[in-house]
Short mmCIF file of C-alpha atoms in Angstrom, two decimals:
data_model
loop_
_atom_site.label_atom_id
_atom_site.label_comp_id
_atom_site.label_asym_id
_atom_site.label_seq_id
_atom_site.Cartn_x
_atom_site.Cartn_y
_atom_site.Cartn_z
CA MET A 1 -25.89 -6.00 31.75
CA ALA A 2 -24.55 -8.64 29.35
CA ASN A 3 -27.85 -8.68 27.46
CA GLU A 4 -27.74 -4.88 27.15
CA ILE A 5 -24.22 -5.00 25.69
CA PHE A 6 -25.26 -7.76 23.26
CA SER A 7 -28.28 -5.74 22.15
CA LEU A 8 -26.10 -2.67 21.63
CA ASN A 9 -23.57 -4.64 19.54
CA GLU A 10 -26.41 -6.22 17.57
CA LYS A 11 -27.78 -2.76 16.79
CA TYR A 12 -24.41 -1.58 15.46
CA MET A 13 -24.04 -4.77 13.41
CA ASP A 14 -27.45 -4.22 11.85
CA GLU A 15 -26.51 -0.63 10.98
CA ASP A 16 -23.22 -1.78 9.44
CA PHE A 17 -24.94 -4.42 7.31
CA LYS A 18 -27.47 -1.88 6.07
CA LYS A 19 -24.66 0.50 5.16
CA ILE A 20 -22.78 -2.28 3.35
CA PHE A 21 -25.78 -2.95 1.11
CA GLU A 22 -26.18 0.78 0.50
CA ILE A 23 -22.56 0.92 -0.63
CA ILE A 24 -22.96 -2.14 -2.85
CA ASP A 25 -26.03 -0.62 -4.51
CA LEU A 26 -24.32 2.71 -5.17
CA LYS A 27 -24.01 3.39 -8.91
CA SER A 28 -22.38 6.82 -9.07
CA VAL A 29 -21.18 9.87 -7.17
CA ASN A 30 -22.14 13.30 -8.44
CA SER A 31 -20.29 15.69 -6.16
CA ILE A 32 -17.38 15.99 -3.74
CA GLU A 33 -19.93 15.67 -0.94
CA ASP A 34 -21.12 12.32 -2.35
CA ALA A 35 -17.53 11.16 -2.67
CA ASN A 36 -16.71 12.20 0.89
CA GLU A 37 -19.75 10.38 2.21
CA LEU A 38 -18.63 7.17 0.51
CA ILE A 39 -14.93 7.33 1.29
CA PHE A 40 -15.65 8.04 4.95
CA TYR A 41 -16.16 4.29 5.41
CA LEU A 42 -12.73 3.43 4.02
CA THR A 43 -10.99 3.85 7.38
CA ASP A 44 -11.79 3.63 11.10
CA CYS A 45 -14.86 1.44 10.52
CA ALA A 46 -15.63 -2.26 10.87
CA ASN A 47 -13.70 -4.55 8.53
CA PRO A 48 -16.68 -5.51 6.28
CA LEU A 49 -17.55 -1.84 5.82
CA ARG A 50 -13.99 -0.89 4.90
CA GLU A 51 -13.73 -3.73 2.41
CA ALA A 52 -17.09 -2.96 0.79
CA CYS A 53 -16.10 0.68 0.50
CA SER A 54 -12.72 -0.14 -1.06
CA LEU A 55 -14.30 -2.42 -3.66
CA LYS A 56 -16.92 0.18 -4.54
CA LEU A 57 -14.22 2.83 -4.87
CA GLU A 58 -12.29 0.51 -7.19
CA GLU A 59 -15.38 0.41 -9.37
CA ILE A 60 -16.33 4.09 -9.19
CA CYS A 61 -13.06 6.03 -9.09
CA PRO A 62 -12.01 5.56 -12.73
CA LYS A 63 -15.23 7.22 -13.92
CA TYR A 64 -15.69 9.83 -11.19
CA PHE A 65 -12.07 10.53 -10.24
CA GLN A 66 -12.55 14.32 -10.22
CA TYR A 67 -14.53 14.10 -6.99
CA PHE A 68 -11.67 12.35 -5.19
CA LEU A 69 -8.88 14.80 -6.01
CA ASN A 70 -8.94 16.55 -2.65
CA GLU A 71 -7.04 16.36 0.63
CA TYR A 72 -9.75 14.45 2.49
CA SER A 73 -9.89 11.65 -0.07
CA LYS A 74 -6.11 11.58 -0.40
CA GLN A 75 -5.58 11.02 3.31
CA LYS A 76 -8.23 8.31 3.37
CA LEU A 77 -6.64 6.48 0.42
CA LEU A 78 -3.16 6.88 1.87
CA LYS A 79 -4.20 5.33 5.19
CA ALA A 80 -6.11 2.52 3.46
CA ILE A 81 -3.02 1.39 1.54
CA THR A 82 -1.77 -0.20 4.75
CA ASP A 83 -5.12 -1.45 6.04
CA ILE A 84 -4.82 -4.61 8.12
CA ASN A 85 -7.14 -6.29 5.60
CA PRO A 86 -5.08 -7.06 2.46
CA ASN A 87 -8.25 -7.04 0.34
CA VAL A 88 -8.60 -3.35 1.12
CA SER A 89 -4.94 -2.69 0.31
CA ARG A 90 -5.27 -4.60 -2.95
CA ALA A 91 -8.35 -2.64 -3.99
CA ILE A 92 -6.64 0.69 -3.30
CA CYS A 93 -3.64 -0.30 -5.41
CA SER A 94 -6.06 -1.30 -8.15
CA ILE A 95 -7.56 2.19 -8.04
CA PHE A 96 -4.11 3.65 -8.70
CA SER A 97 -3.51 1.24 -11.57
CA LYS A 98 -6.84 2.14 -13.21
CA THR A 99 -6.97 5.86 -12.44
CA LYS A 100 -3.90 7.84 -13.49
CA GLU A 101 -5.31 11.11 -12.18
CA ILE A 102 -5.58 9.79 -8.64
CA ALA A 103 -2.23 7.98 -8.91
CA ASP A 104 -0.49 11.21 -9.94
CA TYR A 105 -2.24 13.12 -7.16
CA ILE A 106 -1.07 10.79 -4.40
CA GLU A 107 2.35 9.69 -5.72
CA LEU A 108 4.51 12.08 -3.69
CA ASP A 109 2.58 11.29 -0.51
CA VAL A 110 3.22 7.57 -1.01
CA ILE A 111 6.93 8.27 -1.44
CA LEU A 112 6.98 10.35 1.75
CA ALA A 113 5.07 7.61 3.61
CA ILE A 114 7.73 5.07 2.60
CA LYS A 115 10.50 7.45 3.61
CA ASN A 116 8.96 7.99 7.05
CA LEU A 117 8.36 4.27 7.52
CA LEU A 118 12.00 3.53 6.69
CA ILE A 119 13.04 5.99 9.39
CA GLU A 120 10.84 4.07 11.87
CA ILE A 121 12.35 0.80 10.68
CA GLU A 122 15.87 2.19 11.10
CA ASP A 123 15.09 3.04 14.72
CA TYR A 124 13.67 -0.44 15.28
CA GLU A 125 16.68 -2.02 13.54
CA ASN A 126 19.16 -0.22 15.74
CA GLU A 127 17.67 -2.01 18.74
CA ASN A 128 16.55 -5.39 17.34
CA LYS A 129 18.67 -6.13 14.24
CA ASP A 130 15.77 -7.94 12.56
CA PHE A 131 15.29 -6.42 9.13
CA PHE A 132 18.62 -6.82 7.36
CA ARG A 133 20.24 -9.93 8.84
CA ASN A 134 20.01 -13.38 7.27
CA SER A 135 19.31 -14.85 10.67
CA ILE A 136 16.13 -13.24 11.93
CA ARG A 137 15.80 -13.42 15.69
CA ASN A 138 12.26 -12.21 16.13
CA THR A 139 10.01 -13.63 13.41
CA LYS A 140 6.89 -13.38 15.59
CA SER A 141 7.26 -9.72 16.49
CA HIS A 142 3.95 -7.97 15.87
CA ALA A 143 5.67 -4.58 15.66
CA LYS A 144 8.13 -5.85 13.06
CA ASN A 145 5.56 -7.68 10.95
CA LYS A 146 3.24 -4.67 10.98
CA LYS A 147 6.02 -2.51 9.55
CA LEU A 148 6.89 -5.12 6.91
CA PHE A 149 3.23 -5.40 5.92
CA ALA A 150 2.95 -1.62 5.59
CA LEU A 151 6.16 -1.35 3.57
CA TYR A 152 5.08 -4.12 1.21
CA TRP A 153 1.81 -2.41 0.34
CA LEU A 154 3.32 1.06 0.11
CA LEU A 155 5.87 -0.26 -2.40
CA GLU A 156 3.06 -1.96 -4.29
CA ALA A 157 1.11 1.31 -4.35
CA LEU A 158 4.18 3.20 -5.52
CA PHE A 159 4.62 0.75 -8.40
CA PHE A 160 1.20 1.76 -9.73
CA CYS A 161 1.63 5.46 -8.92
CA PHE A 162 5.14 5.81 -10.33
CA SER A 163 5.34 8.47 -13.03
CA GLY A 164 9.07 9.14 -13.19
CA LYS A 165 8.70 12.67 -11.78
CA TYR A 166 10.40 11.64 -8.55
CA ASN A 167 12.89 9.17 -9.99
CA ALA A 168 15.81 10.28 -7.79
CA GLU A 169 13.74 10.15 -4.60
CA VAL A 170 12.49 6.66 -5.44
CA LEU A 171 15.98 5.38 -6.19
CA GLU A 172 17.09 6.63 -2.79
CA LEU A 173 14.39 4.48 -1.17
CA LEU A 174 15.14 1.43 -3.30
CA ASN A 175 18.80 1.56 -2.30
CA VAL A 176 17.56 0.77 1.21
CA THR A 177 14.75 -1.69 0.50
CA ILE A 178 16.90 -3.91 -1.76
CA ASN A 179 18.83 -4.92 1.37
CA PHE A 180 15.86 -6.20 3.37
CA ASN A 181 16.04 -9.78 4.55
CA ASP A 182 12.39 -10.33 3.64
CA PHE A 183 12.35 -11.37 -0.02
CA THR A 184 8.90 -9.88 -0.68
CA ILE A 185 10.31 -6.42 0.01
CA ARG A 186 13.24 -7.09 -2.32
CA GLU A 187 10.81 -8.37 -4.97
CA LYS A 188 8.72 -5.18 -4.79
CA THR A 189 11.97 -3.20 -4.96
CA ALA A 190 13.03 -5.05 -8.10
CA GLN A 191 9.61 -4.46 -9.68
CA LEU A 192 10.05 -0.75 -9.18
CA LEU A 193 13.50 -0.94 -10.75
CA GLN A 194 11.73 -1.92 -13.97
CA LYS A 195 10.25 1.59 -14.11
CA THR A 196 13.09 3.75 -12.79
CA LYS A 197 15.75 5.43 -14.92
CA ASP A 198 19.46 5.90 -14.32
CA VAL A 199 19.63 3.00 -11.87
CA PRO A 200 23.12 2.70 -10.30
CA LEU A 201 25.00 -0.36 -11.51
CA GLU A 202 25.51 -1.68 -8.00
CA LEU A 203 21.78 -1.58 -7.32
CA LEU A 204 21.05 -3.54 -10.49
CA LYS A 205 23.72 -6.06 -9.58
CA LYS A 206 22.17 -6.65 -6.19
CA ALA A 207 18.83 -7.40 -7.81
CA LYS A 208 20.33 -9.55 -10.55
CA HIS A 209 22.37 -11.67 -8.16
CA ASP A 210 19.65 -12.04 -5.55
CA GLN A 211 19.27 -15.60 -4.30
CA ASN A 212 15.52 -15.45 -4.78
CA PHE A 213 14.34 -16.17 -8.34
CA TYR A 214 11.30 -13.89 -8.03
CA VAL A 215 13.57 -10.96 -7.23
CA LYS A 216 16.14 -11.40 -9.98
CA ILE A 217 13.56 -12.15 -12.71
CA GLN A 218 12.04 -8.69 -12.24
CA VAL A 219 15.14 -6.97 -13.65
CA TYR A 220 16.11 -9.58 -16.23
CA ASP A 221 15.21 -7.40 -19.22
CA LYS A 222 16.88 -4.35 -17.72
CA ILE A 223 20.28 -5.96 -17.20
CA ASN A 224 22.72 -5.36 -20.03
CA PHE A 225 26.01 -6.07 -18.32
CA ASP A 226 28.05 -9.23 -17.89
CA ASP A 227 28.53 -11.12 -14.67
#
């Protein structure tokens, strides 16, 4: 029985490796069908397949973006932002930075994903008090760290997608994320403040007076008030 299971796993591994090399060798997509066939491997597949797909998309999307402006591709990209593999997340954010058309197409969905995640975090916070206190009680919580990881990459994606069309909605989110105990979330918040307009004075003050240098430096050029 064990040998049969090993043989079955080996078969799937061989198929995955073949598909990885097919993805690496891909030079172009010429239809929505081609794009769908490629982006299929971006989620719900083995880690090497997802990563190979994300890197190929990073290469191909700027030139063939028109084939990815559909609901199927959007949902795949949205899910991949928070992939457990940060190399996948990084590649997806790079797509947004290089491909304005895709960034504009997915921007509102990224904002809504952050909003929904903050609602989940609020529910978690009501019970555990882990996200906004200086003294974190549960640093090894998988549930907590998974939410922080997702929020970090969604904020990073929003930075590259941000167009200004949803300025008010983004400011509403940043008023929450600037208060996170985790400095990486506050840093991503401050980065987004560089791009937003009509930022409330109190929000700028929080970023300027943050104890972490990497947070306050993000808004240095935007601050024009005295201490």
